Coordinates of C-alpha atoms in Angstrom, one line a residue:
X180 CA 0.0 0.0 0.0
X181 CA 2.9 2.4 0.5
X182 CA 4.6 1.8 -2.8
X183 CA 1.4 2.3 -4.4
X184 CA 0.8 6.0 -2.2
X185 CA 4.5 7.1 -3.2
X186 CA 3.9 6.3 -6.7
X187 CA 0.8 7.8 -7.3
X188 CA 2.6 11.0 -5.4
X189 CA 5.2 10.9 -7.9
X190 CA 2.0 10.7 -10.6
X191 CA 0.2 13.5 -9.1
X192 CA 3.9 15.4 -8.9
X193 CA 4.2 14.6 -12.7
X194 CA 1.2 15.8 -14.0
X195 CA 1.2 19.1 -11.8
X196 CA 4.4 19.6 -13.4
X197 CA 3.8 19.0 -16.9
X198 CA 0.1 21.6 -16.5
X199 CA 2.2 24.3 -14.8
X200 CA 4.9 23.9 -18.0
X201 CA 2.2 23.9 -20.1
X202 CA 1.1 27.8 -19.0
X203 CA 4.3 29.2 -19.9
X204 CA 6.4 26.9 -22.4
X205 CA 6.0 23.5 -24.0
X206 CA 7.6 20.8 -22.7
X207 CA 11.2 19.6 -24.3
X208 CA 13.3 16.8 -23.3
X209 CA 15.7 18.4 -20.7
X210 CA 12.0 18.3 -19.0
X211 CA 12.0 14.1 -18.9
X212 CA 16.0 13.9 -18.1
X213 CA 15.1 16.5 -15.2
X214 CA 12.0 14.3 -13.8
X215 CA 13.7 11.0 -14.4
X216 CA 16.9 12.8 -12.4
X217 CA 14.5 13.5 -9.5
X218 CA 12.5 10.0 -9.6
X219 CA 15.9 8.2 -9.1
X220 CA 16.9 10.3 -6.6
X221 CA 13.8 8.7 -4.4
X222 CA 12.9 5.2 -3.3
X223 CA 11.7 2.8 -6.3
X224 CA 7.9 2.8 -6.3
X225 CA 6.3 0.1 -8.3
X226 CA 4.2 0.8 -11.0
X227 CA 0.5 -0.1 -10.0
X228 CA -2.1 -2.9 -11.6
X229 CA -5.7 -2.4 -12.3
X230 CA -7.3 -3.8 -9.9
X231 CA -10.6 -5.4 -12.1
X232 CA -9.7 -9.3 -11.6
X233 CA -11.7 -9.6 -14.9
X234 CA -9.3 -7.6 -17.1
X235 CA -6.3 -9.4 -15.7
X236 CA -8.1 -12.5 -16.3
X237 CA -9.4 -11.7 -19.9
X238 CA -7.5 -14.2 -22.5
X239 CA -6.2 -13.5 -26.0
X240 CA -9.3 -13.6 -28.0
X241 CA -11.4 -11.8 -25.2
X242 CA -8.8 -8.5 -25.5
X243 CA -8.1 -8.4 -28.6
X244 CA -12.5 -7.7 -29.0
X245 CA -12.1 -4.6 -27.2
X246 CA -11.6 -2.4 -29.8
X247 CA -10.8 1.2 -30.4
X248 CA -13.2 3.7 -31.9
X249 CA -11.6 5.1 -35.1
X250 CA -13.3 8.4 -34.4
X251 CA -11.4 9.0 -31.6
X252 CA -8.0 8.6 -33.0
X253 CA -5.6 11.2 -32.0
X254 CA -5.2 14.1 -34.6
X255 CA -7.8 12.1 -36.8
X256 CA -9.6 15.2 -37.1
X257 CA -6.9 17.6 -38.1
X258 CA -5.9 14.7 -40.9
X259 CA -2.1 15.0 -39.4
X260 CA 0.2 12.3 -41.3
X261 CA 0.8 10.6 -38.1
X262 CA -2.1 9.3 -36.1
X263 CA -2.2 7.3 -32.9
X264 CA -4.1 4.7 -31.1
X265 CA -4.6 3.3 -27.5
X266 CA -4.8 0.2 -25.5
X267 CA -6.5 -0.8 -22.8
X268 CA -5.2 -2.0 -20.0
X269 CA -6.3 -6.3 -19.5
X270 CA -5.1 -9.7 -20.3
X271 CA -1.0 -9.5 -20.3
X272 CA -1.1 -5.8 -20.3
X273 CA -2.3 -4.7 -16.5
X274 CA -0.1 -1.8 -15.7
X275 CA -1.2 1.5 -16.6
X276 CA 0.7 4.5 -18.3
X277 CA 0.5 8.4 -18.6
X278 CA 0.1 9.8 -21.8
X279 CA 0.5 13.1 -22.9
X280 CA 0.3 15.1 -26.0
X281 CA 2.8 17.8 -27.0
X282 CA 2.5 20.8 -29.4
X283 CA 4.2 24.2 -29.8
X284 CA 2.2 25.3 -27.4
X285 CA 1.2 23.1 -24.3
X286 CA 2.0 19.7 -23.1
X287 CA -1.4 18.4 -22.0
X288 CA -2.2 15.1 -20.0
X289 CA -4.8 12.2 -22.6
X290 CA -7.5 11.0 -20.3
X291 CA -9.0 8.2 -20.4
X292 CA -12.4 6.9 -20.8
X293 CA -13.4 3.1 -22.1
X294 CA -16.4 5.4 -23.6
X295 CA -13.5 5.6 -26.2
X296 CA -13.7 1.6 -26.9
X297 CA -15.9 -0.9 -28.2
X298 CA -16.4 -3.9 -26.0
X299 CA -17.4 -6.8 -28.2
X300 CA -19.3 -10.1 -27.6
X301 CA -16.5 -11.8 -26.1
X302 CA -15.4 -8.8 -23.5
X303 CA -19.0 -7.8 -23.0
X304 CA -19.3 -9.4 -19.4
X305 CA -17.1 -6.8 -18.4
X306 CA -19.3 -4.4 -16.0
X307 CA -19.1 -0.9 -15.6
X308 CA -16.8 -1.0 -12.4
X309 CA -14.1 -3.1 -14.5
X310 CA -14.0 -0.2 -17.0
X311 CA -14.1 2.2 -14.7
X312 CA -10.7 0.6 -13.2
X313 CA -9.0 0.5 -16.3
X314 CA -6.4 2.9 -18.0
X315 CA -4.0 3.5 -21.1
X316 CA -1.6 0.2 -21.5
X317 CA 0.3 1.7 -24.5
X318 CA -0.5 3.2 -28.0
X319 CA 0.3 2.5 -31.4
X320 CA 1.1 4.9 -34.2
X321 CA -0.3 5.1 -38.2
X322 CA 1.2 6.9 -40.8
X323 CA 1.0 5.9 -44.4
X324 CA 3.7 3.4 -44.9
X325 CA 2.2 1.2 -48.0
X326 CA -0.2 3.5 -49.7
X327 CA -0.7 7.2 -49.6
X328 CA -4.1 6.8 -48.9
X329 CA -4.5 4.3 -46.0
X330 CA -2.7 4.4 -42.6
X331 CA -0.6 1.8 -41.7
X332 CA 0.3 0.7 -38.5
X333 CA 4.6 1.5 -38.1
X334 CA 4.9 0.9 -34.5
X335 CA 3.6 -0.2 -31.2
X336 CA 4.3 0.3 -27.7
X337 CA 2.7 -2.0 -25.3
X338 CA 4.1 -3.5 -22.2
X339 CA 7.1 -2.8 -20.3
X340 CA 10.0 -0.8 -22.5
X341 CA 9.2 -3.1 -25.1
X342 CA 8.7 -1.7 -28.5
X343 CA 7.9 -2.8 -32.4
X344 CA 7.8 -1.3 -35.7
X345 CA 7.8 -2.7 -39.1
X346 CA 9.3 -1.3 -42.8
X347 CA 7.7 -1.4 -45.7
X348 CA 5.5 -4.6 -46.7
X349 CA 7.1 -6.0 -43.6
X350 CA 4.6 -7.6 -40.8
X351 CA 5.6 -7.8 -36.8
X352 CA 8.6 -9.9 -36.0
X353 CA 11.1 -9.0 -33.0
X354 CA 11.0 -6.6 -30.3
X355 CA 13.2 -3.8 -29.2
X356 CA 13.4 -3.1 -25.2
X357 CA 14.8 0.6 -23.6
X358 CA 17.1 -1.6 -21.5
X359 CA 17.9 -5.5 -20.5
X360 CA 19.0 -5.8 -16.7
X361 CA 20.1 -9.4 -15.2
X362 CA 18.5 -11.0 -18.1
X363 CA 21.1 -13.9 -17.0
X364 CA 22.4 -13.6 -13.5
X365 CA 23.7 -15.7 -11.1
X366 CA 23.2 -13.0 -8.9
X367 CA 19.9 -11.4 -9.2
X368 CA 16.3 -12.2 -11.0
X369 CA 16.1 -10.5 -14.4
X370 CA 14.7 -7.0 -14.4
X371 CA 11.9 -5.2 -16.3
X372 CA 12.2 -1.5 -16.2
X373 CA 9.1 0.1 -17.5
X374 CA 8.3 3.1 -19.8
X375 CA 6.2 4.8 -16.9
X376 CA 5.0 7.7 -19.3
X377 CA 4.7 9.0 -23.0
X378 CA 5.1 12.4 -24.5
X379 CA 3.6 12.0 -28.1
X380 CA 4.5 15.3 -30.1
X381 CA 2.2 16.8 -32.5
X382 CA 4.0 16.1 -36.2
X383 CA 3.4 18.7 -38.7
X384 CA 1.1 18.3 -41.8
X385 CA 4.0 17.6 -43.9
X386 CA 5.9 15.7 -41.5
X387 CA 8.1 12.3 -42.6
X388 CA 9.1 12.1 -39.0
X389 CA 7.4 11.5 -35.6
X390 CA 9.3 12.2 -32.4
X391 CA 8.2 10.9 -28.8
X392 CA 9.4 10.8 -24.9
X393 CA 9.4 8.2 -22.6
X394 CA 10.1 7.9 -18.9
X395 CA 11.4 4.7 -18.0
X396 CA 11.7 3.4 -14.5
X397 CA 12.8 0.7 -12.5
X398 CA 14.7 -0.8 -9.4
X399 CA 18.0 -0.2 -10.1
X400 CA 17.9 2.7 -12.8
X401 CA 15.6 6.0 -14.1
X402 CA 15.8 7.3 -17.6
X403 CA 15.2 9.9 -20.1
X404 CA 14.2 8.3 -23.3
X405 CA 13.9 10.3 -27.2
X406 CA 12.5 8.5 -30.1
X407 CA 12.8 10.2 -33.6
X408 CA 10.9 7.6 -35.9
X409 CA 10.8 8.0 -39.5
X410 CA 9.1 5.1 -41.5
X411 CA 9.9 3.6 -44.2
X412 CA 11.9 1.5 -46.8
X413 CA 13.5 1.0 -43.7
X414 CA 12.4 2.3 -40.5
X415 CA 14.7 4.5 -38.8
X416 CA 14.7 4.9 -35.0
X417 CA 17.1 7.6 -33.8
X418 CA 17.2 6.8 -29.9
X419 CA 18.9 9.9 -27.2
X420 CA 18.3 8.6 -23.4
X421 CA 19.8 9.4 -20.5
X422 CA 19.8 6.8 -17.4
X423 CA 20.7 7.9 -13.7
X424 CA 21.1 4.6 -11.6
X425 CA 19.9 4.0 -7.8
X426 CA 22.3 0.9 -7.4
X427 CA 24.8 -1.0 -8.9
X428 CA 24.0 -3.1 -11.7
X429 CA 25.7 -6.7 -12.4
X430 CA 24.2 -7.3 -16.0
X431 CA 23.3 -4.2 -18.3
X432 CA 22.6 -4.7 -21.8
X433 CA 22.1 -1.6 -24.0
X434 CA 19.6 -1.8 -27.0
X435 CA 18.4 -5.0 -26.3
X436 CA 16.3 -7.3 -28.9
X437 CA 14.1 -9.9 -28.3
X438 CA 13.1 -12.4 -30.9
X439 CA 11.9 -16.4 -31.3
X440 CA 13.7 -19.0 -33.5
X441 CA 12.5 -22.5 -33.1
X442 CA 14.0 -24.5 -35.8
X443 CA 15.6 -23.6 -39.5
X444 CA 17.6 -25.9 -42.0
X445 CA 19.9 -26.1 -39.3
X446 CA 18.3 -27.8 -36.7
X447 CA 18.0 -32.0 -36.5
X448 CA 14.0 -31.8 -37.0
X449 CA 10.7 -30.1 -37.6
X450 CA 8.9 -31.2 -33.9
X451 CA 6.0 -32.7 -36.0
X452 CA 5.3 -29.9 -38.0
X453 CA 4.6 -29.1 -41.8
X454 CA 6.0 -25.9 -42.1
X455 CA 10.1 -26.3 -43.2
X456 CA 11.1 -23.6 -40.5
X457 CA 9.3 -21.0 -38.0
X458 CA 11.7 -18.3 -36.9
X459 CA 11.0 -14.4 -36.5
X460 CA 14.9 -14.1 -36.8
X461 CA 17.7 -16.6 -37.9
X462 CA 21.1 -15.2 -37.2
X463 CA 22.9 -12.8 -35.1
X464 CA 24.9 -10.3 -37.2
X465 CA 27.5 -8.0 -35.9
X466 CA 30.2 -5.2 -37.4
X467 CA 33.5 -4.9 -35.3
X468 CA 35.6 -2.0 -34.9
X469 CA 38.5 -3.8 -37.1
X470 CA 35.9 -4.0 -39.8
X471 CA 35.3 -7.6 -39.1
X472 CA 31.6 -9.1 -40.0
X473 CA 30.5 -12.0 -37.7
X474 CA 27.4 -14.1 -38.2
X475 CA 26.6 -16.6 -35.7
X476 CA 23.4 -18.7 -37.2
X477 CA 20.6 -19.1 -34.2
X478 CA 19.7 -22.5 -33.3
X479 CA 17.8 -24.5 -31.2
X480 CA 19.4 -26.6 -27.9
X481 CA 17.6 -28.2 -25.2
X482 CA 19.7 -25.7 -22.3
X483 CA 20.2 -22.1 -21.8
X484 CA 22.9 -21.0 -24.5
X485 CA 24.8 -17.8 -23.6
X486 CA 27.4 -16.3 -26.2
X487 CA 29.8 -13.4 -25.8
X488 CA 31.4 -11.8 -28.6
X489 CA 33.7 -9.7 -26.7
X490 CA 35.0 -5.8 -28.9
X491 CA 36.9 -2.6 -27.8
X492 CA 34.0 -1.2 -29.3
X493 CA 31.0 -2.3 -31.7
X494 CA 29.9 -0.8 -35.1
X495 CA 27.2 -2.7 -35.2
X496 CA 25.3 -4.9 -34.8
X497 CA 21.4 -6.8 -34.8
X498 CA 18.9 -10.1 -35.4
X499 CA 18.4 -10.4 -38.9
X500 CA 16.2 -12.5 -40.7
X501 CA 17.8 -13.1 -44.2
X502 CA 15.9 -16.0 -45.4
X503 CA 13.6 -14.2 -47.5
X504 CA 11.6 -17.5 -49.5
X505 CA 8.2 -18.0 -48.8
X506 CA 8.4 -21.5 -49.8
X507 CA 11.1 -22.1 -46.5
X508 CA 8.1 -21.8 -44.2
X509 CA 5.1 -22.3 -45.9
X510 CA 3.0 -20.3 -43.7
X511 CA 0.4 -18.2 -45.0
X512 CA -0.9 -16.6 -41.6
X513 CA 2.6 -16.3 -39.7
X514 CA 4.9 -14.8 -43.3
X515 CA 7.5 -15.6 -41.4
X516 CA 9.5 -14.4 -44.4
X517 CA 8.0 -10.6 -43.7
X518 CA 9.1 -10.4 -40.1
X519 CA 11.9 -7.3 -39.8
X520 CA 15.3 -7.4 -39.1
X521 CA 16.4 -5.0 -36.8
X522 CA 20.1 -3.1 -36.8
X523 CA 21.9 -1.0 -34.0
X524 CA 24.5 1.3 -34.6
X525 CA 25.9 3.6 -31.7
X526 CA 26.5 6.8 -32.2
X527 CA 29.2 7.8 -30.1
X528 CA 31.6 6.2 -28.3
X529 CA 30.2 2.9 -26.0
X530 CA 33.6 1.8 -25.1
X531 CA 34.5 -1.9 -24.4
X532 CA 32.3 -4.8 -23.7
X533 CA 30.4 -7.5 -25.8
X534 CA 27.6 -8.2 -27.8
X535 CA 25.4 -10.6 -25.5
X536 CA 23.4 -13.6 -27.1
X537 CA 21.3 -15.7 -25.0
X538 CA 19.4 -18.1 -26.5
X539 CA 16.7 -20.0 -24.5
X540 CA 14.8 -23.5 -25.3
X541 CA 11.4 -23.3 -26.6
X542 CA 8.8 -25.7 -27.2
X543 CA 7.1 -23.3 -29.8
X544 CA 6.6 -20.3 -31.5
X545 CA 4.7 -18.3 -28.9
X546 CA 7.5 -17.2 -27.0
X547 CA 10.5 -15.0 -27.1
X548 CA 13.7 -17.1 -26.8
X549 CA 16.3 -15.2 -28.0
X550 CA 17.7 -12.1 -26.6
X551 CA 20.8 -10.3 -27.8
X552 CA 22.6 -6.6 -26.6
X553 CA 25.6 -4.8 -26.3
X554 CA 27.4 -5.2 -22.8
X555 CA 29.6 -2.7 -21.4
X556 CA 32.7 -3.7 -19.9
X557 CA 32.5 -1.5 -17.0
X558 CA 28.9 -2.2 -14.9
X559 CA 27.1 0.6 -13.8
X560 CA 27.5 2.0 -10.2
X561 CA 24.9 3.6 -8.2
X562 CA 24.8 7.5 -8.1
X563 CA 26.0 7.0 -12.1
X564 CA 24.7 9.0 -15.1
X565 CA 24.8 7.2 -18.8
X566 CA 24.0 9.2 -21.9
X567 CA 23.5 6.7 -24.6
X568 CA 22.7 7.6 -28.3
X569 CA 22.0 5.1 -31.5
X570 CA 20.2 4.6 -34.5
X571 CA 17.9 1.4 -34.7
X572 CA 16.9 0.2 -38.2
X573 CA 13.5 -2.1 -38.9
X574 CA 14.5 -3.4 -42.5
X575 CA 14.0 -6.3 -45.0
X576 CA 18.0 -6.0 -46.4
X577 CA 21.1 -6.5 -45.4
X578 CA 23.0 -3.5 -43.9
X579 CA 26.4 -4.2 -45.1
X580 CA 27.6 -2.1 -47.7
X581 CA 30.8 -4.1 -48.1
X582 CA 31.1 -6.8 -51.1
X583 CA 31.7 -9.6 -48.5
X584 CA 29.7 -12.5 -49.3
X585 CA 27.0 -13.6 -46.6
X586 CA 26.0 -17.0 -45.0
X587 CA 23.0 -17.9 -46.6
X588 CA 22.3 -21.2 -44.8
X589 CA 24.1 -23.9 -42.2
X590 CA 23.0 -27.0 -42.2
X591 CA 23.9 -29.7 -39.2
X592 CA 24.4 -33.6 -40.2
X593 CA 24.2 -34.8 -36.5
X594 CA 24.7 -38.8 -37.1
X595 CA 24.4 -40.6 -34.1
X596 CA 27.8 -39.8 -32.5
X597 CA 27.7 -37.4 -29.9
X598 CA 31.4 -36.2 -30.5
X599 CA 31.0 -36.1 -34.0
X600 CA 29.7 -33.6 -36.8
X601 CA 29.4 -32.7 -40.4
X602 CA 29.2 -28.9 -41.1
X603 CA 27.7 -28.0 -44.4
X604 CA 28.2 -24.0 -44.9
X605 CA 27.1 -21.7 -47.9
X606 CA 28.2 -18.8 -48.8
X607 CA 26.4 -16.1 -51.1
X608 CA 27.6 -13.0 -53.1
X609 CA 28.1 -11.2 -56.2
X610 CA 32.0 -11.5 -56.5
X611 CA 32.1 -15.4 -55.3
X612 CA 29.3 -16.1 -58.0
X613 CA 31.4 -14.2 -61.1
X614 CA 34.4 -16.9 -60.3
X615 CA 34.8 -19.9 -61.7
X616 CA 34.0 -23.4 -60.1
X617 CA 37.6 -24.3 -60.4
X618 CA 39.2 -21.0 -58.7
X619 CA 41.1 -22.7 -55.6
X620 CA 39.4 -20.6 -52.3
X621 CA 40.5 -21.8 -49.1
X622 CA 38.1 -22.4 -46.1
X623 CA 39.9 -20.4 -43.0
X624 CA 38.2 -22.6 -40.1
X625 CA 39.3 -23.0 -36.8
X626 CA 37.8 -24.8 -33.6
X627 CA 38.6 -24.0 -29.4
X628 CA 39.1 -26.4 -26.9
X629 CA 40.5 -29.8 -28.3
X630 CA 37.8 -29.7 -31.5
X631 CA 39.8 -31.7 -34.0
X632 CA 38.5 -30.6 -38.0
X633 CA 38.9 -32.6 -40.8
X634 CA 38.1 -33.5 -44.6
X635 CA 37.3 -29.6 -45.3
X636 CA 36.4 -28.9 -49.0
X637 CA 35.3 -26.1 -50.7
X638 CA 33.6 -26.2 -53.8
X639 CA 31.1 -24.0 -55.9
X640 CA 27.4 -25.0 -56.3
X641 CA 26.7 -24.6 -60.0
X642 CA 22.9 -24.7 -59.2
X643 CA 22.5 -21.2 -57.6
X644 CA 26.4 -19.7 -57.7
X645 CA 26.6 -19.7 -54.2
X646 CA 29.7 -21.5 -52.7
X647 CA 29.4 -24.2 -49.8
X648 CA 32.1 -25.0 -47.3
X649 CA 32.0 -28.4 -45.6
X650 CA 34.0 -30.1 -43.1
X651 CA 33.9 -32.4 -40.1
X652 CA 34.0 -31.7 -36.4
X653 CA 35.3 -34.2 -33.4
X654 CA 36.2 -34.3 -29.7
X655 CA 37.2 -36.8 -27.0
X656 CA 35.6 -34.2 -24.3
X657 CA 32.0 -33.7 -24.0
X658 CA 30.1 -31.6 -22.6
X659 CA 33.0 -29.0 -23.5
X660 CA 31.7 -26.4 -25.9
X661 CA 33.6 -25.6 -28.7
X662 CA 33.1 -22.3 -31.0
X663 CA 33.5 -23.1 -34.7
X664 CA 34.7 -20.1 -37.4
X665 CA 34.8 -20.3 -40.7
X666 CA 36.0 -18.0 -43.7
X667 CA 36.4 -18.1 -47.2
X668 CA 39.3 -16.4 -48.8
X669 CA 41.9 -16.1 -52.3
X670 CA 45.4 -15.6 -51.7
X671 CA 44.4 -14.2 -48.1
X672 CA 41.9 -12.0 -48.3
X673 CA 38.6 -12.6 -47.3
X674 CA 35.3 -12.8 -49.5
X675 CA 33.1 -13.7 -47.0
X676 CA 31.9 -12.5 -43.8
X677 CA 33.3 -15.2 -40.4
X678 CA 30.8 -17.5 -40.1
X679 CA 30.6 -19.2 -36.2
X680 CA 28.8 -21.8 -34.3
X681 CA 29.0 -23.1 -31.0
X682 CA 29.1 -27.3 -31.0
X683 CA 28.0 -28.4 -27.7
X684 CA 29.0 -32.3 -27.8
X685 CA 26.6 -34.2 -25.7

């Protein structure tokens, strides 16, 4: 009960704030850095839940019939570019938020009334003290992405500091987070830092851009948060936020994405199903400071897998889903083959660490498994301030612009031997598909702790001008990982991007 009071003091606090602003200037960002400054400085609150038992209890189906009316869209009437929608709070979604809207000339609180939502058959036994209860769980924003004429939805943000957006002719794939804290810690229970409050900002008529604010809060850390959006080909997230920490933090991962892979071309079978693979992502790509490309394929295990791929710094880097061929999932609800990739580059100096991969087992598609951030070096203490600044890209392409050929698909032959595999790698690209099936390329490969490699070839497949690297894998010690790299190169220099896998011999 006290949590709750001090929070909804620091609510009250908020909005008083935000009206008074709103009589004399309109509200910029140095506004959210100052309040999230102030909320750190004071004991964590937690954010409150409805209290309606029926909304928490409402399932998939009986949410998603509560719908929202289309005349009350935000800036519907003034026929802005940019138009936004709400949720209601229910089913996964139970925590609250505060909206605002911001123009040239105000920054004003959006009420809310469930007079602005149509309950359908399947949410009707609702009653009017359940509606009452409920709130704003998060919004989603239109502009026209596909069609001049019809608003598309680019981008959704709904639960926690998780966030989505889509490209052109893309569906919804992965998810973007503000931070990752603990996600896996021998230390301490993974933590969820929530976006607390939104700032929407009025675009202009003309407007190819929509910019927004977000107060995040959580245990261990406040923070500032500024989204610049412009959709698109590719959808371009420019991301400014400022955190101020309360304590020390063992685990911090910086842009975080979370995304599901269940099986591909690389995995020993299909669990029973028809479609060939079902993944929203399937590989892990990442540009080094030494202008190294790395591609570690996802996969499927039956334990936790954690990766570290350690840098001075990182150019780069982001959950890609390359395999573009409807016919390689044969799913015509899911299009597995429209979900985004998603791309991070920093803008400014992180500093040493590690891009994070964690990828847990899964016994479908329902459910996030994989989750994959950049790592500083140097944890965060308490009393600490952290400006961080990047740009995140929702696209369907690649965002190399270097002529370095790309994994295209790793397949697995795991025979019965536990301490034994065959590797089957191919390699795509314009300059490996101009040369000739006899040009002698060498397969760089290496393998850690005791893996012994053998019978590598390297050979060109005539069928599609892609080139495929294959070779065998053993050990004597199991239960030992053992990371696996690969390159292609002539007379040295390499055509390909490093290819890795981790062979866990059990």
């Amino acid at each position: 009960m006290k949590t709750h009071l001090v929070f909804a003091l620091l609510t009250i606090a908020l909005l008083a704030l935000v009206i008074s602003q709103s009589r004399e200037r309109t509200l910029t960002f140095q506004d959210i850095i100052s309040q999230a400054q102030t909320l750190a400085a004071e004991p964590y609150a937690a954010v409150k839940e409805v209290d309606s038992s029926r909304l928490k209890t409402l399932n998939y189906d009986q949410y998603r019939d509560i719908r929202w009316k289309e005349e009350q869209t935000l800036w519907r009437r003034l026929g802005l570019p940019f138009q936004v929608k709400f949720f209601i709070t229910g089913h996964l979604n139970n925590a609250s938020v505060n909206l605002f809207q911001v123009n040239r000339d105000s920054a004003r609180p959006l009420n809310f009334s469930s007079e602005y939502f149509n309950f359908g058959p399947q949410a009707n036994h609702l009653t009017a003290l359940d509606k009452l209860s409920a709130g704003y769980a998060g919004f989603r924003v239109h502009y026209p992405l596909n069609k001049p004429d019809y608003l598309d939805e680019v981008m959704v943000f709904l639960g926690g500091s998780y966030f989505r957006a889509v490209a052109k002719n893309q569906h919804y794939g992965l998810s973007a987070r503000g931070l990752a804290i603990d996600t896996i810690s021998d230390q301490a229970k993974e933590e969820f830092p929530v976006f607390t409050s939104f700032w929407l900002v009025q675009p202009g008529s003309n407007d190819r851009h929509f910019k927004l604010y977000a107060l995040l809060d959580g245990p261990s850390v406040s923070g500032a948060y500024e989204f610049v959006v412009e959709p698109g080909e590719s959808t371009r997230f420019d991301v400014h936020a400022v955190l101020f920490f309360r304590k020390k933090v063992e685990q911090f991962g910086i842009a975080p994405m979370s995304s599901m892979f269940w099986y591909g071309e690389n995995t020993s079978n299909r669990f029973g199903g028809f479609r060939p693979e079902v993944h929203d992502s399937d590989g892990l790509l990442i540009h080094n400071a030494d202008d190294e490309w790395v591609w570690r394929p996802l996969s499927w295990g039956i334990n936790t897998q954690v990766n570290s791929f350690v840098a001075n710094q990182t150019k780069g880097f982001g959950l890609l889903q390359r395999d573009r061929d409807f016919s390689h999932y044969q799913d015509l609800e899911a299009n597995y083959e429209k979900r985004p990739s998603t791309w991070i580059e920093p803008r400014g100096d992180w500093g040493a660490g590690s891009v994070k991969l964690i990828q847990f087992p899964t016994k479908d598609e329902y459910w996030d498994n994989v989750v994959a951030f950049w790592q500083p070096a140097k944890s965060p203490q308490r009393g600490d301030r952290m400006d961080l600044s990047y740009t995140l890209w929702w696209q369907s392409g690649d965002p190399r612009s270097e002529p370095l050929a790309r994994n295209v698909a790793t397949r697995i032959d795991y025979q019965d031997a536990p301490y034994f595999r065959i590797f089957v790698v191919d390699f795509a690209g314009e300059e490996l598909a101009k040369l000739p099936p006899e040009t002698p390329l060498q397969a760089d490969i290496s393998a850690s702790n005791g893996g012994v490699l053998d019978k590598v070839q390297v050979q060109k497949n005539t069928n599609d001008n892609t080139w495929r690297a294959t070779f065998t894998a053993s050990t004597q010690t199991l239960q030992k990982p053992i990371e696996l790299r690969c390159v292609l190169r002539q007379d040295g220099r390499p055509l390909t991007e490093t290819w890795t896998s981790t062979w866990i011999p059990q």
